[in-house]
XYZ file of C-alpha atoms in Angstrom:
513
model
C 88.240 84.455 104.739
C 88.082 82.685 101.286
C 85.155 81.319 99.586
C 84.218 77.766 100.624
C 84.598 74.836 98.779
C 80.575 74.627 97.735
C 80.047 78.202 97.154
C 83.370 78.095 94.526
C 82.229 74.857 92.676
C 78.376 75.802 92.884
C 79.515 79.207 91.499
C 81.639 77.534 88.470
C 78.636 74.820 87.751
C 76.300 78.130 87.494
C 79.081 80.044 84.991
C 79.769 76.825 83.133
C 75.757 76.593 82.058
C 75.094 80.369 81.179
C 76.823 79.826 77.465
C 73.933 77.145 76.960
C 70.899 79.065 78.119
C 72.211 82.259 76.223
C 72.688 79.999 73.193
C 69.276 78.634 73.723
C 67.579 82.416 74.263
C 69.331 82.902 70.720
C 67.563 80.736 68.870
C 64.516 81.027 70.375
C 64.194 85.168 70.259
C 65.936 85.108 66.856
C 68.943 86.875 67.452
C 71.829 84.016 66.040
C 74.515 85.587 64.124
C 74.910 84.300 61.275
C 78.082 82.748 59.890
C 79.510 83.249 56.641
C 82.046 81.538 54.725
C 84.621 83.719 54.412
C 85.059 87.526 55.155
C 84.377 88.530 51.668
C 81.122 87.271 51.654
C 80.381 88.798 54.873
C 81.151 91.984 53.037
C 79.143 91.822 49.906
C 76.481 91.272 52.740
C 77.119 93.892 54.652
C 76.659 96.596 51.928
C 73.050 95.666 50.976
C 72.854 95.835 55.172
C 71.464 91.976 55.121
C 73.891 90.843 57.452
C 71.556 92.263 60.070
C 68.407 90.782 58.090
C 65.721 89.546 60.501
C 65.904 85.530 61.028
C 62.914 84.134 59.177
C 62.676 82.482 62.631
C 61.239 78.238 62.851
C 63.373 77.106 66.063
C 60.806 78.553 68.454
C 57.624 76.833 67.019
C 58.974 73.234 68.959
C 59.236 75.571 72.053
C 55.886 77.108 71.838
C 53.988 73.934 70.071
C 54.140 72.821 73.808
C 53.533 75.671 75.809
C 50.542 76.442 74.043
C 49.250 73.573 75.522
C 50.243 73.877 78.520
C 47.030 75.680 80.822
C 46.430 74.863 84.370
C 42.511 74.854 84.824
C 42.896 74.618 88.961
C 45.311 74.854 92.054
C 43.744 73.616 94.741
C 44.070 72.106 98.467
C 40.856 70.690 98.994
C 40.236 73.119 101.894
C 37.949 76.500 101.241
C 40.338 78.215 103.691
C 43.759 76.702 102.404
C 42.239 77.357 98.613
C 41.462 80.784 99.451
C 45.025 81.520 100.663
C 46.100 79.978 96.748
C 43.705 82.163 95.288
C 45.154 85.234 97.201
C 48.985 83.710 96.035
C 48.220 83.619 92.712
C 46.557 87.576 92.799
C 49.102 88.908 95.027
C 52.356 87.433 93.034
C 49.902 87.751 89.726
C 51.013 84.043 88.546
C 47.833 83.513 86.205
C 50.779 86.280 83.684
C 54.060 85.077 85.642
C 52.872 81.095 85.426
C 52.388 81.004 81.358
C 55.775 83.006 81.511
C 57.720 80.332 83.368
C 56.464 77.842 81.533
C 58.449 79.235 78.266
C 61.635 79.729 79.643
C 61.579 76.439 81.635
C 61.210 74.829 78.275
C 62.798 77.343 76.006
C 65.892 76.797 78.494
C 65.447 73.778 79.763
C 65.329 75.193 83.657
C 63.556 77.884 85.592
C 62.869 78.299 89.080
C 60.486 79.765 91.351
C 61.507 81.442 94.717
C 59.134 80.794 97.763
C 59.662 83.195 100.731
C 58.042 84.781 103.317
C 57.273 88.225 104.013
C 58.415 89.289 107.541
C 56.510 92.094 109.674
C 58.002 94.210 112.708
C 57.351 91.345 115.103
C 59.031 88.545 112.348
C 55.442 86.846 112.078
C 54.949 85.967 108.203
C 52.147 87.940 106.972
C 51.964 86.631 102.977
C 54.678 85.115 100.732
C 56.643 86.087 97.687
C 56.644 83.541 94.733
C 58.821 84.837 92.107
C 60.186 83.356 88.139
C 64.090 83.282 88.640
C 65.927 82.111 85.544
C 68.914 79.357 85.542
C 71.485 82.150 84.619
C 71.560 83.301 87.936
C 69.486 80.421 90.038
C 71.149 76.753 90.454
C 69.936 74.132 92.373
C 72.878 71.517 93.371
C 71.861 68.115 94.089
C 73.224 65.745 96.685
C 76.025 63.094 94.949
C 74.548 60.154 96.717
C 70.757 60.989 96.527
C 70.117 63.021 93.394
C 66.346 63.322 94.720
C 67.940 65.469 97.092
C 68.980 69.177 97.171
C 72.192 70.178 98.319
C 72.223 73.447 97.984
C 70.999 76.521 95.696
C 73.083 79.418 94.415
C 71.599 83.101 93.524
C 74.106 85.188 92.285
C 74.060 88.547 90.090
C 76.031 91.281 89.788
C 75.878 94.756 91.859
C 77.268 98.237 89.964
C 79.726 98.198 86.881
C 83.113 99.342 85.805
C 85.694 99.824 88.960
C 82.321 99.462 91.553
C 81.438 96.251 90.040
C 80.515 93.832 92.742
C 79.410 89.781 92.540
C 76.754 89.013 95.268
C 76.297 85.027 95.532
C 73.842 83.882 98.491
C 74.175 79.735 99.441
C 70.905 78.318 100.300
C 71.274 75.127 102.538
C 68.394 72.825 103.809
C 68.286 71.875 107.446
C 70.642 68.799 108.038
C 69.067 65.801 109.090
C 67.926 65.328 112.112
C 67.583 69.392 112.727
C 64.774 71.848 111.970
C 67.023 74.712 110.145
C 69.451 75.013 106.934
C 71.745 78.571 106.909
C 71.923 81.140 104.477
C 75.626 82.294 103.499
C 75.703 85.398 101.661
C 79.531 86.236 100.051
C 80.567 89.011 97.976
C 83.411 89.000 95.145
C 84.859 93.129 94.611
C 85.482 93.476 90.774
C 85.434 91.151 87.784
C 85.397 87.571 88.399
C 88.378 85.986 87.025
C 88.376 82.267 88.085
C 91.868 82.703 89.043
C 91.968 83.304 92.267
C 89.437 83.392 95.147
C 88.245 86.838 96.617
C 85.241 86.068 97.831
C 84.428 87.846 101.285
C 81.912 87.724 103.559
C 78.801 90.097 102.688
C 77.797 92.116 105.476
C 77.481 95.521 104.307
C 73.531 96.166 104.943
C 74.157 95.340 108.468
C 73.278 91.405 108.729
C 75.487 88.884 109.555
C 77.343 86.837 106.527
C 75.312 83.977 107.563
C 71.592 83.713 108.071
C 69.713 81.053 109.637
C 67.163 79.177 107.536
C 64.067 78.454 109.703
C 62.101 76.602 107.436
C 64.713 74.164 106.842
C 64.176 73.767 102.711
C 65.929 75.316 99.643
C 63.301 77.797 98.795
C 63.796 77.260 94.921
C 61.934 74.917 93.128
C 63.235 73.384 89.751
C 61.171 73.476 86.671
C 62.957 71.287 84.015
C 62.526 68.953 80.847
C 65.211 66.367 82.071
C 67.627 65.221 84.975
C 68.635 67.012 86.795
C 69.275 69.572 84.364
C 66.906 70.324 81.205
C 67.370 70.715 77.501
C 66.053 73.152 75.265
C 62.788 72.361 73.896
C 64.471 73.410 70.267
C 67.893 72.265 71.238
C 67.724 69.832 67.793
C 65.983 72.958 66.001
C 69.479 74.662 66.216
C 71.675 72.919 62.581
C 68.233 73.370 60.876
C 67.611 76.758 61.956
C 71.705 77.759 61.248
C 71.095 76.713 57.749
C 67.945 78.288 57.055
C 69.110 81.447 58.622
C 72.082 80.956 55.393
C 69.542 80.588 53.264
C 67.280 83.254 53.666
C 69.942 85.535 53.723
C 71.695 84.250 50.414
C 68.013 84.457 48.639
C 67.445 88.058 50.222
C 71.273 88.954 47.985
C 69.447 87.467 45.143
C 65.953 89.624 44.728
C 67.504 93.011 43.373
C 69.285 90.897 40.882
C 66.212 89.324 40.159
C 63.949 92.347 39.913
C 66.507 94.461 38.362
C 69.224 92.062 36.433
C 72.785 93.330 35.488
C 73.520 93.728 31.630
C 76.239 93.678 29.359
C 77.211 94.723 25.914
C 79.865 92.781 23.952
C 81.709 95.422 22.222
C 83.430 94.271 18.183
C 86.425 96.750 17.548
C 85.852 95.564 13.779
C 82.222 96.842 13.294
C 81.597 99.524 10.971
C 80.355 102.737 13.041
C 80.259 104.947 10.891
C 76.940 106.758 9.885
C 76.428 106.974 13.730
C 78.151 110.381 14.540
C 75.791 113.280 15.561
C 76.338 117.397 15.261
C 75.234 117.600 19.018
C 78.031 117.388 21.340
C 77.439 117.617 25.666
C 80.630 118.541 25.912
C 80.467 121.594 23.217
C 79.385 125.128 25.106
C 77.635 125.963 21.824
C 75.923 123.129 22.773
C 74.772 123.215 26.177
C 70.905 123.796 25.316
C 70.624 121.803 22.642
C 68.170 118.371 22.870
C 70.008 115.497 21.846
C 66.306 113.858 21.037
C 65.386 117.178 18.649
C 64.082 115.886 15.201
C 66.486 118.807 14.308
C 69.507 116.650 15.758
C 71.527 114.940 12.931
C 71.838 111.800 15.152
C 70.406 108.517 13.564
C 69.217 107.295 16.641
C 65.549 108.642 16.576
C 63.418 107.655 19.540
C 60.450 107.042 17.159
C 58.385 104.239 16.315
C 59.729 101.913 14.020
C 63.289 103.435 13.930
C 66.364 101.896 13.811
C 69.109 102.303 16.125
C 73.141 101.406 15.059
C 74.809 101.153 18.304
C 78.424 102.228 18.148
C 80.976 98.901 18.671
C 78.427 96.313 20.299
C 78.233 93.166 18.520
C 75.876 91.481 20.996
C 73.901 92.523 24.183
C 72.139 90.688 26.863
C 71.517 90.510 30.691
C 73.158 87.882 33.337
C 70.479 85.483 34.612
C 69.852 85.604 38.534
C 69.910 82.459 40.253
C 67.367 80.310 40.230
C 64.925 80.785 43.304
C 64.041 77.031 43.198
C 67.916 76.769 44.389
C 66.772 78.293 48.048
C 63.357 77.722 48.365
C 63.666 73.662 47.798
C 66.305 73.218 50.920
C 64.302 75.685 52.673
C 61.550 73.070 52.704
C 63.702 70.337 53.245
C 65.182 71.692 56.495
C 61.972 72.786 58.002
C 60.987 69.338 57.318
C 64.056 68.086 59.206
C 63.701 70.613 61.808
C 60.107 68.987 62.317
C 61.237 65.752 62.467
C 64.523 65.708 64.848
C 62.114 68.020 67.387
C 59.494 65.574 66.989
C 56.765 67.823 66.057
C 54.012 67.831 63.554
C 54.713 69.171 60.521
C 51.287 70.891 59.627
C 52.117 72.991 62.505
C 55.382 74.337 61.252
C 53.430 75.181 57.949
C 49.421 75.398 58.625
C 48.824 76.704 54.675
C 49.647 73.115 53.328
C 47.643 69.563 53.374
C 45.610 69.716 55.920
C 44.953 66.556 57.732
C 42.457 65.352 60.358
C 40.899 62.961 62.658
C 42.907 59.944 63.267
C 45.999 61.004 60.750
C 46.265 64.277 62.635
C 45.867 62.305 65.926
C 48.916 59.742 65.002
C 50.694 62.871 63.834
C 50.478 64.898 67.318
C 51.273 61.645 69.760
C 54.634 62.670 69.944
C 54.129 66.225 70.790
C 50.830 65.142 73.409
C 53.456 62.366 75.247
C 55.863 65.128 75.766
C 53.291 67.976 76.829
C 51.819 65.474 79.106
C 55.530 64.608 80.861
C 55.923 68.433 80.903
C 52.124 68.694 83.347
C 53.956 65.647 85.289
C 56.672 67.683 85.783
C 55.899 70.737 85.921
C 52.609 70.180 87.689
C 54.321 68.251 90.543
C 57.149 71.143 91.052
C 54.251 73.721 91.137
C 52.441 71.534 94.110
C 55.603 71.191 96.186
C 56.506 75.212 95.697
C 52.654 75.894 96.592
C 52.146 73.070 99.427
C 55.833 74.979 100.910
C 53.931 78.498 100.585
C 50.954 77.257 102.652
C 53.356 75.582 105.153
C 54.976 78.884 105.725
C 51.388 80.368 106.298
C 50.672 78.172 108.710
C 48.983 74.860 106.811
C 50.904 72.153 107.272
C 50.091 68.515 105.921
C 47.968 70.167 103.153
C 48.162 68.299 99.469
C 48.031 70.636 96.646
C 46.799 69.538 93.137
C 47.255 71.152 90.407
C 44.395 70.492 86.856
C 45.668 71.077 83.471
C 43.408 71.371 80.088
C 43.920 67.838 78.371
C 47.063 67.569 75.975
C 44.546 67.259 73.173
C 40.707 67.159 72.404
C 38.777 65.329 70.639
C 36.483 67.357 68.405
C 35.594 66.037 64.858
C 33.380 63.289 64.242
C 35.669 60.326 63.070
C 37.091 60.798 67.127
C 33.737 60.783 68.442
C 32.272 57.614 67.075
C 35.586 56.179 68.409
C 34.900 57.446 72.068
C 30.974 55.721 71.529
C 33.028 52.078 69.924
C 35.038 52.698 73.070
C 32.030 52.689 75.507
C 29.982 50.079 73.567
C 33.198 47.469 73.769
C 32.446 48.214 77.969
C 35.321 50.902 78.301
C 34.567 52.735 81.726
C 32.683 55.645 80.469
C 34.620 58.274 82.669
C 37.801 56.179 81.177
C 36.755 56.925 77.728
C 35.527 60.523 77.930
C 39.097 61.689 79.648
C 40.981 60.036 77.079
C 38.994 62.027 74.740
C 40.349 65.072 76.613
C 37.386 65.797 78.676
C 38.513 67.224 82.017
C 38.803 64.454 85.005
C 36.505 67.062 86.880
C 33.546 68.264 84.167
C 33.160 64.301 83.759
C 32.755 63.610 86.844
C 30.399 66.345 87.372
C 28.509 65.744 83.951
C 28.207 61.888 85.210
C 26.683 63.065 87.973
C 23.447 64.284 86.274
C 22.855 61.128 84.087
C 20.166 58.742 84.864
C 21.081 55.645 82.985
C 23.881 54.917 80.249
C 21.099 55.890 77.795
C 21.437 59.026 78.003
C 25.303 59.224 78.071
C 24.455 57.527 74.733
C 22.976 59.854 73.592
C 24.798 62.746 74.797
C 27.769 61.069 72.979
C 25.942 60.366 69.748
C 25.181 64.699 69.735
C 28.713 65.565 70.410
C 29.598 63.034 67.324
C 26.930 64.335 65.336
C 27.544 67.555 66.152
C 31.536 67.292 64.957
C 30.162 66.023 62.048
C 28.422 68.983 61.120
C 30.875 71.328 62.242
C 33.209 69.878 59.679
C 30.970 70.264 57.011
C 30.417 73.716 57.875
C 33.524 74.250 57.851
C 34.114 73.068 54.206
C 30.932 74.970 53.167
C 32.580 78.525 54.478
C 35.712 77.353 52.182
C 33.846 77.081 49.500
C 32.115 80.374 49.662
C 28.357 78.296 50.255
C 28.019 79.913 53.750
C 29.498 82.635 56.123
C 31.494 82.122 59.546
C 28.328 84.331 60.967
C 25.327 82.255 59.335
C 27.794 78.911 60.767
C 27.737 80.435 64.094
C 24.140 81.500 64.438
C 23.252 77.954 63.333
C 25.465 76.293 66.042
C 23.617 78.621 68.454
C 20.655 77.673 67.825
C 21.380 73.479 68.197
C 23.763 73.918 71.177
C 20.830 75.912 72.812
C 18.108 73.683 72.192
C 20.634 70.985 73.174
C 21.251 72.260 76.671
C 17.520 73.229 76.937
C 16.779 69.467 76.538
C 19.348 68.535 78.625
C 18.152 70.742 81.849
C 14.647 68.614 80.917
C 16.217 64.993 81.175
C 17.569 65.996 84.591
C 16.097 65.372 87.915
C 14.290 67.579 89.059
C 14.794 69.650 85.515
């Protein structure tokens, strides 16, 4: 029996896309090879062992400039029995480390998935659920022609044994047909190397199952994380010229340092000079000889290694030393690229290079929209695949009709002084107060719950006027421990201190406080 007409083009889409996730793992981890322009080069390179240098590595700082701020706060259901089951999810598959993990290669990639099944007992009864980080080179979710919304179908495939035992095991997820409660599972195998060239898939049966497998939950149990439709790009996909070229450039300074430290010499020899006077009664080469010490004030030899002496070197009419190449050549593109590389990724500069001008409050905020609009399409996206893979776990376990919402930490914070008078202009112009304090990156659910405890809009007043004056004074601080005026320890004790007596008068405004 051949292979069917899905499985062979679902299993050509999914060897078609590895080149550009390995590509993109390249880059990211640091491992490009670097090309040189011609073989000699490569050779001069390979002597001083620097065509194996270590990449001086930029094109992962667009990957992780999002991911850092990328931290779910909550998963919930709204039910203390369906949240407990989440709670036991997350512990049992550990996704607070697998989550975070997922993240990175969904955006380092462009695509990861996350496999939802259940786990069977004697009787078939499902007793908890697996929830596992499967990458896109061996996980592909096919979509439907007509409705792109729609899964079609999902591939696993991976390899089994190596050399002459080599096997290919591909498994076909389907979702139940309309109009029916179950999809199938078709599980093929492929003996040997795959070739493309002609089809040997067979049915896999060898543990004892049957080749195909119903589906009785009637969905493909992968869910896609991704950065575009309906397949992603690399976070650093842009980063890749810029990084290429600074990967050449690092490595052409690197040939340069010895030279620099140590520079070649030369010594221009004049056939015409007169060398005579120069000759010396010690000779190396004479077995008479042997012990004598060519620097001995008993040597003959004019050339005295004593202050103030004069030496007449045989033949040379000038000497001198070959000038290294400038390091301004290197280090002035090197700039210029990570500069580029910043740009074309569309992320802040001062975060590729934190040691230069630093900037703050509304520059810094104009700076980082960019990089906050595409974290907070990544939460859309990512947070709405994460609801549908755990609302399908909890279905399985026996919750149906149960909405899952997932809380992420805001994009960005605001946290100096300049932002907070803004947020108070905001509320004084009649901006919804809960409006204005989540667009200052407040959590939806700490302002409502901080709302709840206010008497009047007085006191939100003046809870906003502390928080402003209080980012005021942390940024002086803060200048004060550059300068040397003050330690990080004496900074922290103080802001002890004010946020405690703050909170102590804040339990005494409350009811009942």
């Amino acid at each position: 029996m051949a292979g069917t007409a899905d499985l062979i083009n679902a299993y050509a889409d999914l060897c078609d896309a590895r080149p550009g996730y390995a590509k993109a793992e390249a880059y990211f981890d640091g491992d490009v090879d670097e090309v040189f322009a011609s073989d000699k080069v490569a050779r001069m390179l390979a002597k001083s062992n620097l065509d194996e240098l270590d990449e001086v590595n930029f094109a992962r700082i667009p990957v992780t400039a999002v991911t850092n701020r990328l931290h779910i706060t909550a998963i919930t259901a709204g039910n203390d029995d369906a949240d407990a089951e989440i709670a036991d999810l997350v512990k049992r598959n550990q996704l607070d480390e697998e989550i975070p993990g997922l993240h990175v290669r969904a955006c380092s990639l462009g695509d990861a998935y996350m496999m939802v099944w259940p786990v069977l007992d004697d009787q078939g009864q499902v007793t908890d659920v697996d929830m596992f980080v499967n990458g896109p080179g061996t996980v592909r979710v096919i979509y439907d022609e007509e409705n792109p919304l729609r899964k079609k179908l999902a591939i696993k495939s991976w390899r089994i044994g190596s050399g002459k035992t080599q096997q290919i095991r591909a498994d076909l997820y389907y979702p139940a047909p309309d109009g029916e409660e179950q999809g199938r599972i078709e599980r093929w195998v492929w003996g040997g190397k795959h070739s493309g060239k002609q089809d040997k898939w067979e049915p896999y049966t060898d543990d004892g199952q049957d080749a195909v497998l119903p589906n009785p939950y009637g969905e493909v149990p992968f869910f896609h994380y991704r950065t575009g439709r309906p397949y992603g790009r690399p976070e650093h996909y842009a980063a890749y010229g810029p990084q290429a070229i600074i990967n050449k450039i690092v490595v052409s300074h690197a040939a340069t340092v010895d030279y620099q430290s140590l520079p070649q010499r030369y010594g221009l020899i004049d056939p015409t000079l007169d060398q005579s006077g120069q000759q010396s009664d010690f000779d190396p080469d004479n077995p008479e000889d042997l012990a004598g010490d060519p620097e001995s004030p008993l040597n003959s030899s004019q050339l005295r290694n004593d202050p103030g002496e004069f030496w007449q070197l045989q033949g040379y009419r000038q000497v001198g030393q070959f000038e290294a190449a400038n390091p301004d050549i290197y280090m002035r593109p090197f700039d210029r690229y990570i500069k580029a590389m910043a740009q074309v990724t569309d992320t802040p500069m001062h975060i590729f290079d934190s040691t230069g001008d630093r900037i703050s409050g509304e520059s810094r905020r104009e700076a980082n929209a960019p990089l906050i609009a595409k974290v907070q399409a990544r939460q859309r996206s990512f947070g709405a695949t994460h609801e549908d893979a755990f609302e399908f776990a909890l279905r399985l376990l026996g919750y149906d009709d149960t909405n899952v919402k997932v809380s992420w930490l805001p994009a960005e914070q605001v946290n100096d002084a300049e932002g907070w008078a803004t947020v108070k202009a905001k509320i004084d112009a009649g901006v919804p107060r809960e409006r204005a304090l989540v667009e200052a990156g407040c959590p939806p659910e700490l302002v409502e719950a901080w709302l709840a405890n206010l008497d009047d809009d007085a006191e939100l007043h003046r809870r906003v006027e502390l928080l402003s004056v209080l980012g005021d004074a942390i940024q002086k601080l803060g200048s004060g421990v550059a300068l040397g005026a003050v330690t990080e320890q004496q900074v922290a004790t103080i802001l002890d201190g004010v946020l405690t007596a703050a909170e102590h008068k804040d339990r005494e405004l409350m009811p009942g406080g």
